[in-house]
Coordinates of N, CA and C in Angstrom, one line a residue:
Chain A
E7 N 49.2 -88.0 63.1 CA 49.1 -88.5 64.5 C 48.6 -87.4 65.4
V8 N 47.6 -87.8 66.2 CA 46.9 -86.8 67.1 C 47.9 -86.5 68.2
Q9 N 48.1 -85.2 68.5 CA 48.9 -84.8 69.6 C 48.2 -83.7 70.4
L10 N 48.2 -83.9 71.7 CA 47.5 -82.9 72.6 C 48.6 -82.6 73.7
V11 N 48.9 -81.3 73.8 CA 50.0 -80.9 74.7 C 49.5 -79.9 75.6
E12 N 49.4 -80.3 76.9 CA 48.9 -79.3 77.9 C 50.0 -78.5 78.5
S13 N 49.6 -77.3 79.0 CA 50.6 -76.4 79.7 C 49.8 -75.5 80.6
G14 N 50.6 -74.9 81.5 CA 50.0 -73.9 82.4 C 49.8 -74.4 83.9
G15 N 50.1 -75.6 84.1 CA 49.9 -76.1 85.5 C 51.0 -75.5 86.5
G16 N 50.8 -75.9 87.7 CA 51.7 -75.4 88.8 C 51.1 -75.4 90.1
L17 N 51.8 -74.7 91.0 CA 51.4 -74.6 92.4 C 50.6 -73.3 92.6
V18 N 49.4 -73.3 93.2 CA 48.6 -72.1 93.3 C 48.0 -72.2 94.7
Q19 N 47.8 -71.0 95.3 CA 47.1 -70.9 96.6 C 45.6 -71.1 96.5
P20 N 45.0 -71.6 97.5 CA 43.5 -71.7 97.5 C 42.9 -70.4 97.3
G21 N 41.8 -70.3 96.5 CA 41.1 -69.1 96.2 C 41.7 -68.4 95.0
R22 N 42.9 -68.7 94.5 CA 43.4 -68.1 93.4 C 43.0 -68.7 92.1
S23 N 43.5 -68.2 91.0 CA 43.1 -68.7 89.6 C 44.3 -69.2 88.9
L24 N 44.0 -70.0 87.9 CA 45.0 -70.6 87.0 C 44.3 -70.9 85.6
K25 N 45.1 -70.8 84.6 CA 44.5 -71.1 83.2 C 45.4 -72.1 82.6
L26 N 44.8 -73.2 82.2 CA 45.4 -74.3 81.4 C 45.2 -74.1 79.9
S27 N 46.2 -74.5 79.2 CA 46.1 -74.5 77.7 C 46.4 -75.9 77.2
C28 N 45.8 -76.2 76.0 CA 46.1 -77.4 75.3 C 46.3 -77.1 73.8
A29 N 47.4 -77.5 73.3 CA 47.7 -77.3 71.9 C 47.5 -78.6 71.1
A30 N 46.6 -78.5 70.1 CA 46.2 -79.7 69.4 C 46.8 -79.7 68.0
S31 N 47.2 -80.9 67.5 CA 47.6 -81.1 66.2 C 47.4 -82.5 65.7
G32 N 47.4 -82.7 64.4 CA 47.2 -84.0 63.8 C 45.8 -84.3 63.4
F33 N 44.9 -83.4 63.6 CA 43.5 -83.6 63.3 C 42.9 -82.3 63.1
T34 N 41.7 -82.3 62.5 CA 41.0 -81.0 62.2 C 40.2 -80.6 63.5
F35 N 40.9 -79.8 64.3 CA 40.5 -79.4 65.6 C 39.1 -78.9 65.7
S36 N 38.7 -78.0 64.7 CA 37.4 -77.4 64.7 C 36.3 -78.3 64.5
N37 N 36.5 -79.6 64.1 CA 35.5 -80.5 63.9 C 35.1 -81.4 65.1
Y38 N 35.9 -81.2 66.2 CA 35.7 -82.1 67.3 C 35.3 -81.3 68.6
Y39 N 34.4 -81.9 69.3 CA 34.2 -81.6 70.7 C 35.6 -81.8 71.4
M40 N 35.8 -81.0 72.5 CA 37.0 -81.2 73.3 C 36.6 -81.2 74.8
A41 N 37.5 -81.7 75.6 CA 37.1 -81.8 77.0 C 38.4 -81.8 77.9
W42 N 38.1 -81.6 79.2 CA 39.1 -81.7 80.2 C 38.7 -82.8 81.2
V43 N 39.6 -83.6 81.6 CA 39.3 -84.7 82.5 C 40.5 -84.6 83.5
R44 N 40.2 -84.8 84.8 CA 41.2 -84.7 85.8 C 41.3 -86.0 86.6
Q45 N 42.5 -86.1 87.3 CA 42.8 -87.3 88.1 C 43.5 -86.9 89.3
A46 N 42.9 -86.9 90.5 CA 43.6 -86.6 91.7 C 44.6 -87.7 92.0
P47 N 45.7 -87.3 92.8 CA 46.7 -88.3 93.1 C 46.2 -89.6 93.6
K48 N 46.6 -90.6 92.9 CA 46.2 -92.0 93.2 C 44.7 -92.2 93.3
K49 N 44.0 -91.5 92.5 CA 42.5 -91.6 92.5 C 42.1 -91.9 91.0
G50 N 40.8 -92.0 90.9 CA 40.2 -92.3 89.6 C 40.0 -91.0 88.7
L51 N 39.3 -91.2 87.6 CA 39.2 -90.1 86.7 C 37.9 -89.3 86.9
E52 N 37.9 -88.0 86.7 CA 36.7 -87.2 86.8 C 36.6 -86.3 85.6
W53 N 35.5 -86.3 84.9 CA 35.2 -85.4 83.8 C 35.0 -84.0 84.4
V54 N 35.6 -83.0 83.8 CA 35.6 -81.6 84.3 C 34.9 -80.7 83.4
A55 N 35.0 -80.8 82.1 CA 34.3 -79.8 81.2 C 34.4 -80.3 79.8
T56 N 33.4 -80.0 79.0 CA 33.3 -80.3 77.6 C 32.8 -79.1 76.8
I57 N 33.3 -78.9 75.6 CA 32.9 -77.8 74.8 C 32.6 -78.3 73.4
S58 N 31.6 -77.7 72.7 CA 31.2 -78.1 71.4 C 32.2 -77.5 70.4
T59 N 32.0 -77.9 69.1 CA 32.9 -77.6 68.1 C 33.0 -76.1 67.9
S60 N 32.0 -75.4 67.9 CA 32.0 -73.9 67.8 C 32.3 -73.2 69.0
G61 N 32.1 -73.9 70.2 CA 32.3 -73.2 71.5 C 31.0 -72.6 72.0
S62 N 29.9 -72.8 71.3 CA 28.6 -72.3 71.7 C 28.0 -73.0 72.9
R63 N 28.4 -74.3 73.0 CA 27.8 -75.1 74.1 C 28.9 -75.6 75.0
T64 N 28.7 -75.5 76.3 CA 29.7 -76.0 77.3 C 28.9 -76.8 78.3
Y65 N 29.6 -77.7 78.9 CA 29.0 -78.6 79.9 C 30.0 -78.8 81.1
Y66 N 29.5 -78.8 82.3 CA 30.3 -79.0 83.5 C 29.6 -79.9 84.5
P67 N 30.3 -80.6 85.4 CA 29.7 -81.2 86.5 C 29.5 -80.2 87.6
D68 N 28.7 -80.5 88.6 CA 28.4 -79.5 89.7 C 29.7 -79.2 90.5
S69 N 30.6 -80.1 90.5 CA 31.8 -79.8 91.3 C 32.7 -78.6 90.8
V70 N 32.5 -78.2 89.6 CA 33.3 -77.1 89.1 C 32.4 -76.0 88.4
K71 N 31.2 -76.3 88.3 CA 30.3 -75.3 87.7 C 30.3 -74.0 88.4
G72 N 30.5 -72.9 87.6 CA 30.5 -71.6 88.2 C 31.9 -71.1 88.6
R73 N 32.9 -72.1 88.6 CA 34.3 -71.8 89.0 C 35.2 -72.0 87.8
F74 N 34.9 -73.0 87.0 CA 35.8 -73.3 85.8 C 35.0 -72.9 84.5
T75 N 35.9 -72.4 83.5 CA 35.3 -72.1 82.2 C 36.2 -72.7 81.1
I76 N 35.6 -73.5 80.3 CA 36.3 -74.1 79.1 C 36.0 -73.2 77.9
S77 N 37.1 -73.0 77.1 CA 36.9 -72.2 75.9 C 37.9 -72.8 74.8
R78 N 37.8 -72.3 73.6 CA 38.6 -72.8 72.5 C 38.9 -71.7 71.5
D79 N 40.0 -71.8 70.8 CA 40.3 -71.0 69.7 C 40.6 -71.9 68.5
N80 N 39.6 -72.0 67.6 CA 39.8 -72.9 66.5 C 40.8 -72.5 65.5
A81 N 41.1 -71.2 65.4 CA 42.1 -70.7 64.5 C 43.5 -71.1 65.0
K82 N 43.6 -71.2 66.3 CA 44.9 -71.6 66.9 C 44.9 -73.1 67.3
S83 N 43.9 -73.8 67.0 CA 43.8 -75.3 67.5 C 44.1 -75.4 68.9
S84 N 43.5 -74.6 69.7 CA 43.9 -74.6 71.2 C 42.6 -74.6 72.0
L85 N 42.8 -75.3 73.2 CA 41.7 -75.5 74.2 C 42.2 -74.9 75.5
Y86 N 41.3 -74.3 76.2 CA 41.7 -73.6 77.5 C 40.8 -74.1 78.6
L87 N 41.3 -73.9 79.8 CA 40.5 -74.1 81.0 C 40.8 -73.0 82.0
Q88 N 39.9 -72.1 82.2 CA 40.1 -71.1 83.2 C 39.6 -71.6 84.6
M89 N 40.4 -71.7 85.6 CA 40.0 -72.2 86.9 C 40.1 -71.1 87.9
N90 N 38.9 -70.7 88.5 CA 38.9 -69.7 89.5 C 38.5 -70.3 90.8
S91 N 38.7 -69.5 91.9 CA 38.4 -69.9 93.2 C 38.8 -71.4 93.5
L92 N 40.1 -71.6 93.3 CA 40.6 -73.0 93.4 C 40.5 -73.5 94.8
K93 N 40.3 -74.8 95.0 CA 40.2 -75.4 96.3 C 41.3 -76.5 96.3
S94 N 41.6 -77.0 97.5 CA 42.6 -78.1 97.6 C 42.1 -79.3 96.9
E95 N 40.8 -79.5 96.8 CA 40.3 -80.7 96.2 C 40.4 -80.7 94.6
D96 N 40.8 -79.5 94.1 CA 41.0 -79.4 92.7 C 42.5 -79.9 92.3
T97 N 43.3 -80.2 93.3 CA 44.6 -80.7 93.1 C 44.5 -82.0 92.3
A98 N 45.1 -82.1 91.1 CA 45.0 -83.2 90.2 C 45.9 -83.0 89.0
T99 N 46.0 -84.1 88.2 CA 46.6 -84.0 86.9 C 45.4 -83.7 85.9
Y100 N 45.5 -82.7 85.1 CA 44.5 -82.3 84.2 C 44.8 -82.8 82.8
Y101 N 43.9 -83.5 82.2 CA 44.2 -84.0 80.8 C 43.2 -83.3 79.9
C102 N 43.8 -83.0 78.7 CA 43.0 -82.5 77.6 C 42.6 -83.7 76.8
A103 N 41.4 -83.8 76.3 CA 41.0 -85.0 75.5 C 40.1 -84.6 74.4
S104 N 40.3 -85.3 73.3 CA 39.5 -84.9 72.0 C 38.3 -85.8 71.9
G105 N 37.3 -85.2 71.2 CA 36.1 -86.0 70.9 C 35.1 -85.9 72.1
R106 N 33.9 -86.2 71.7 CA 32.8 -86.1 72.7 C 33.0 -87.1 73.8
T107 N 33.7 -88.2 73.5 CA 33.9 -89.3 74.5 C 35.3 -89.6 74.7
F108 N 36.2 -88.6 74.6 CA 37.6 -88.7 75.0 C 38.4 -89.8 74.2
D109 N 38.4 -89.6 72.9 CA 39.1 -90.6 72.1 C 40.6 -90.5 72.2
Y110 N 41.2 -89.4 72.3 CA 42.6 -89.2 72.5 C 42.9 -88.2 73.6
W111 N 44.0 -88.5 74.4 CA 44.3 -87.7 75.5 C 45.8 -87.2 75.4
G112 N 46.0 -86.0 76.1 CA 47.3 -85.5 76.2 C 48.0 -86.2 77.4
Q113 N 49.2 -85.8 77.7 CA 50.0 -86.4 78.7 C 49.6 -85.8 80.1
G114 N 48.9 -84.7 80.1 CA 48.5 -84.2 81.4 C 49.4 -83.1 82.0
V115 N 48.8 -82.3 82.8 CA 49.5 -81.2 83.5 C 49.1 -81.2 84.9
M116 N 50.0 -81.1 85.9 CA 49.7 -81.2 87.3 C 49.3 -79.8 87.8
V117 N 48.3 -79.8 88.6 CA 47.8 -78.6 89.3 C 47.8 -78.9 90.8
T118 N 48.5 -78.1 91.6 CA 48.5 -78.3 93.0 C 48.0 -77.1 93.7
V119 N 46.9 -77.2 94.5 CA 46.3 -76.1 95.2 C 46.7 -76.3 96.6
S120 N 47.5 -75.4 97.1 CA 48.0 -75.5 98.5 C 48.6 -74.2 98.9
S121 N 48.4 -73.9 100.2 CA 49.0 -72.7 100.8 C 50.4 -72.9 101.2
Chain B
D22 N 23.0 -88.3 89.2 CA 24.1 -88.7 88.4 C 24.1 -90.3 88.3
I23 N 24.7 -90.8 87.2 CA 24.8 -92.2 87.0 C 26.0 -92.7 87.7
Q24 N 25.9 -93.7 88.6 CA 27.0 -94.3 89.3 C 27.5 -95.5 88.5
M25 N 28.8 -95.6 88.3 CA 29.4 -96.8 87.7 C 30.2 -97.6 88.7
T26 N 29.7 -98.8 88.9 CA 30.4 -99.7 89.8 C 31.2 -100.7 89.1
Q27 N 32.5 -100.6 89.3 CA 33.5 -101.5 88.5 C 34.0 -102.6 89.4
S28 N 34.1 -103.8 88.9 CA 34.7 -104.9 89.6 C 35.5 -105.8 88.8
P29 N 36.5 -106.5 89.3 CA 37.0 -106.3 90.7 C 37.8 -105.0 90.7
S30 N 38.2 -104.6 91.9 CA 39.1 -103.4 92.0 C 40.6 -103.8 91.7
F31 N 40.9 -105.0 92.0 CA 42.2 -105.5 91.8 C 42.1 -106.9 91.2
L32 N 43.0 -107.2 90.3 CA 43.0 -108.5 89.6 C 44.4 -109.0 89.3
S33 N 44.7 -110.2 89.7 CA 46.0 -110.8 89.4 C 45.8 -112.0 88.5
A34 N 46.5 -112.0 87.3 CA 46.4 -113.1 86.4 C 47.7 -113.4 85.7
S35 N 47.7 -114.6 85.1 CA 48.9 -115.1 84.4 C 48.9 -114.8 82.9
V36 N 50.1 -114.7 82.3 CA 50.1 -114.6 80.9 C 49.4 -115.7 80.2
G37 N 48.5 -115.3 79.3 CA 47.7 -116.3 78.6 C 46.3 -116.5 79.1
D38 N 46.1 -116.0 80.3 CA 44.8 -116.1 81.0 C 43.7 -115.3 80.2
R39 N 42.5 -115.7 80.3 CA 41.3 -114.9 79.9 C 40.9 -114.0 81.1
V40 N 40.8 -112.7 80.9 CA 40.5 -111.8 82.0 C 39.2 -111.1 81.7
T41 N 38.4 -110.9 82.7 CA 37.2 -110.1 82.5 C 37.1 -109.1 83.6
I42 N 36.6 -107.9 83.2 CA 36.4 -106.8 84.1 C 35.0 -106.3 83.8
N43 N 34.3 -106.0 84.9 CA 32.9 -105.6 84.8 C 32.6 -104.2 85.2
C44 N 31.6 -103.6 84.6 CA 31.1 -102.3 85.0 C 29.5 -102.4 85.1
K45 N 29.0 -101.9 86.1 CA 27.5 -101.9 86.3 C 27.1 -100.4 86.5
A46 N 26.1 -100.0 85.7 CA 25.6 -98.7 85.7 C 24.4 -98.7 86.7
S47 N 24.2 -97.5 87.3 CA 23.0 -97.4 88.3 C 21.7 -97.3 87.5
Q48 N 21.8 -97.0 86.3 CA 20.5 -97.0 85.4 C 20.9 -97.3 84.0
N49 N 19.9 -97.4 83.2 CA 20.1 -97.8 81.8 C 21.0 -96.8 81.0
I50 N 22.1 -97.2 80.4 CA 22.9 -96.3 79.6 C 23.0 -96.8 78.2
N51 N 22.1 -97.7 77.8 CA 22.0 -98.2 76.4 C 23.4 -98.9 76.1
R52 N 24.1 -98.4 75.1 CA 25.4 -98.9 74.8 C 26.5 -97.8 74.9
Y53 N 26.2 -96.8 75.7 CA 27.1 -95.6 75.8 C 28.1 -95.8 76.8
L54 N 29.0 -96.8 76.6 CA 30.0 -97.2 77.5 C 31.3 -97.4 76.8
N55 N 32.4 -96.7 77.4 CA 33.7 -96.8 76.8 C 34.6 -97.5 77.9
W56 N 35.7 -98.1 77.3 CA 36.7 -98.7 78.2 C 38.1 -98.1 77.9
Y57 N 38.8 -97.7 78.9 CA 40.1 -97.1 78.8 C 41.2 -97.9 79.5
Q58 N 42.4 -97.9 79.0 CA 43.6 -98.5 79.7 C 44.5 -97.4 80.1
Q59 N 45.0 -97.4 81.3 CA 46.0 -96.4 81.8 C 47.2 -97.2 82.4
K60 N 48.3 -97.1 81.7 CA 49.5 -97.6 82.2 C 50.2 -96.7 83.2
L61 N 51.0 -97.2 84.0 CA 51.6 -96.3 85.1 C 52.4 -95.1 84.5
G62 N 52.0 -94.0 85.0 CA 52.6 -92.7 84.5 C 52.2 -92.2 83.1
E63 N 51.2 -92.9 82.5 CA 50.8 -92.5 81.2 C 49.4 -92.0 81.2
A64 N 49.0 -91.4 80.1 CA 47.6 -90.9 79.9 C 46.7 -92.1 79.6
P65 N 45.4 -92.0 79.9 CA 44.5 -93.1 79.5 C 44.5 -93.2 78.0
K66 N 44.1 -94.5 77.5 CA 44.0 -94.7 76.1 C 42.7 -95.4 75.9
L67 N 41.9 -95.0 74.9 CA 40.6 -95.6 74.5 C 40.8 -97.0 73.9
L68 N 40.2 -98.0 74.5 CA 40.2 -99.3 73.9 C 39.0 -99.7 73.2
I69 N 37.8 -99.5 73.8 CA 36.5 -99.9 73.3 C 35.6 -98.7 73.5
Y70 N 34.8 -98.5 72.4 CA 33.8 -97.4 72.5 C 32.4 -98.0 72.2
N71 N 31.4 -97.4 72.7 CA 30.0 -97.8 72.5 C 29.8 -99.3 72.8
A72 N 30.4 -99.7 73.9 CA 30.3 -101.0 74.5 C 31.1 -102.1 73.8
N73 N 31.1 -102.1 72.5 CA 31.7 -103.3 71.8 C 32.5 -103.0 70.6
S74 N 32.8 -101.7 70.3 CA 33.5 -101.3 69.1 C 35.0 -101.1 69.5
L75 N 35.9 -101.8 68.8 CA 37.3 -101.8 69.0 C 37.9 -100.5 68.4
Q76 N 38.6 -99.7 69.2 CA 39.2 -98.5 68.7 C 40.4 -98.9 67.7
T77 N 40.6 -98.1 66.8 CA 41.7 -98.3 65.8 C 43.0 -98.5 66.4
G78 N 43.7 -99.6 66.0 CA 45.0 -99.8 66.5 C 45.1 -100.7 67.8
I79 N 43.9 -101.0 68.4 CA 43.9 -101.8 69.6 C 43.9 -103.3 69.2
P80 N 44.7 -104.1 69.9 CA 44.8 -105.5 69.6 C 43.4 -106.2 69.7
S81 N 43.2 -107.2 68.9 CA 41.9 -107.9 68.9 C 41.7 -108.8 70.1
R82 N 42.7 -109.0 70.9 CA 42.4 -109.7 72.1 C 41.6 -109.0 73.1
F83 N 41.4 -107.7 72.9 CA 40.5 -106.9 73.7 C 39.1 -106.9 73.1
S84 N 38.1 -107.1 73.9 CA 36.7 -107.0 73.4 C 35.8 -106.5 74.5
G85 N 34.6 -106.0 74.1 CA 33.7 -105.5 75.0 C 32.3 -106.0 74.7
S86 N 31.5 -106.1 75.7 CA 30.1 -106.6 75.5 C 29.2 -106.0 76.6
G87 N 27.9 -106.1 76.3 CA 26.9 -105.6 77.3 C 26.1 -104.5 76.7
S88 N 25.0 -104.3 77.4 CA 24.1 -103.1 77.1 C 23.2 -102.9 78.3
G89 N 22.6 -101.8 78.4 CA 21.7 -101.5 79.5 C 22.4 -101.1 80.7
T90 N 22.6 -102.0 81.6 CA 23.3 -101.6 82.9 C 24.6 -102.5 83.1
D91 N 24.8 -103.6 82.4 CA 25.9 -104.5 82.7 C 26.8 -104.6 81.5
F92 N 28.1 -104.4 81.8 CA 29.1 -104.4 80.7 C 30.3 -105.2 81.1
T93 N 31.0 -105.7 80.1 CA 32.2 -106.5 80.4 C 33.3 -106.2 79.4
L94 N 34.5 -106.0 79.9 CA 35.7 -105.9 79.1 C 36.5 -107.3 79.2
T95 N 36.8 -107.9 78.1 CA 37.5 -109.1 78.1 C 38.8 -109.0 77.4
I96 N 39.9 -109.6 78.0 CA 41.2 -109.8 77.4 C 41.3 -111.3 77.1
S97 N 41.3 -111.7 75.9 CA 41.2 -113.1 75.6 C 42.5 -113.9 76.0
S98 N 43.6 -113.3 75.9 CA 44.9 -114.0 76.3 C 45.8 -112.9 76.8
L99 N 45.9 -112.8 78.1 CA 46.7 -111.7 78.8 C 48.1 -111.7 78.3
Q100 N 48.6 -110.5 78.0 CA 50.0 -110.3 77.6 C 50.7 -109.4 78.7
P101 N 52.0 -109.5 78.8 CA 52.7 -108.7 79.8 C 52.4 -107.2 79.7
E102 N 52.3 -106.7 78.5 CA 52.1 -105.3 78.2 C 50.7 -104.8 78.6
D103 N 49.8 -105.7 79.0 CA 48.4 -105.4 79.4 C 48.4 -105.0 80.9
V104 N 49.5 -105.1 81.6 CA 49.5 -104.6 83.0 C 49.1 -103.1 83.0
A105 N 48.1 -102.8 83.7 CA 47.6 -101.4 83.7 C 46.3 -101.3 84.6
T106 N 45.8 -100.1 84.7 CA 44.5 -99.9 85.3 C 43.5 -99.6 84.2
Y107 N 42.3 -100.2 84.3 CA 41.3 -100.1 83.3 C 40.1 -99.4 83.9
F108 N 39.5 -98.5 83.2 CA 38.4 -97.7 83.6 C 37.3 -97.8 82.6
C109 N 36.0 -97.8 83.1 CA 34.9 -97.6 82.2 C 34.4 -96.2 82.3
L110 N 33.7 -95.7 81.3 CA 33.1 -94.4 81.3 C 31.7 -94.5 80.7
Q111 N 30.7 -93.9 81.4 CA 29.4 -93.9 80.7 C 29.2 -92.5 80.1
H112 N 28.8 -92.5 78.8 CA 28.5 -91.2 78.1 C 27.1 -91.2 77.6
N113 N 26.2 -91.7 78.4 CA 24.8 -91.7 78.0 C 24.2 -90.3 78.4
S114 N 24.6 -89.8 79.5 CA 24.0 -88.5 80.0 C 25.0 -87.8 80.9
W115 N 24.8 -86.4 80.9 CA 25.7 -85.6 81.7 C 25.2 -85.7 83.2
P116 N 26.2 -85.7 84.1 CA 27.6 -85.7 83.9 C 28.2 -87.0 83.6
Y117 N 29.1 -87.1 82.6 CA 29.7 -88.3 82.3 C 30.4 -88.8 83.6
T118 N 30.4 -90.1 83.8 CA 31.0 -90.6 85.0 C 31.9 -91.9 84.7
F119 N 33.0 -92.0 85.4 CA 33.9 -93.1 85.3 C 33.7 -94.2 86.4
G120 N 34.0 -95.4 86.1 CA 34.2 -96.4 87.2 C 35.5 -96.1 87.9
A121 N 35.6 -96.7 89.1 CA 36.7 -96.4 90.0 C 38.0 -97.1 89.5
G122 N 37.9 -98.0 88.6 CA 39.1 -98.6 88.0 C 39.4 -100.0 88.5
T123 N 40.1 -100.8 87.7 CA 40.5 -102.1 88.0 C 42.0 -102.2 87.7
K124 N 42.8 -102.5 88.7 CA 44.2 -102.6 88.6 C 44.6 -104.0 88.3
L125 N 45.2 -104.2 87.1 CA 45.5 -105.6 86.6 C 47.0 -105.8 86.7
E126 N 47.4 -106.9 87.4 CA 48.8 -107.2 87.6 C 49.0 -108.6 87.1
L127 N 50.3 -108.9 86.9 CA 50.7 -110.3 86.5 C 50.9 -111.1 87.8
K128 N 50.4 -112.4 87.7 CA 50.6 -113.3 88.8 C 52.1 -113.9 88.7

């Protein structure tokens, strides 16, 4: 059974940094693209970042490019999202998702950016 | 960026009804369209990928159709457990974009 468990969320001040983690199990992690998708409170879904199987290719929308960095450790079956220069509009539940097109999702972790 | 226009935003239907939800892309996305179901307080779940392929474990009352710019998710006979918000996703080109969602409730 595929399991994705996010951690690292919390309350952070604007301009500060936060790093999210996602522990994967139940599938061969190194064979799959991985991604982060977020959902602001009572809003729709927004793709945040994608990383290739080896980590050599990464993709971001303009809203986070230059501030967020996705990475992975295949030996640990773990995915990460380093978020810098956080803004209030980054407040959301962040989901870890497997596959190029988000086949399986974790339960999500809340990030609140507020002073 | 490709805009995904989803309709209706809200839908009320009775158990046993046939329900359709639509997504329209602002440009041709071939068949690179997925449908997700999100129940209250839960993570999204993939229902349909590449416009019309049923994800493993999803009931056969769910189906998808369309290509190019117009797509439809159909629930052939609505069940109480189908109450949820449904989203479409285009994965034809970066940035991937979602529809705004359709909230489905029981009448």
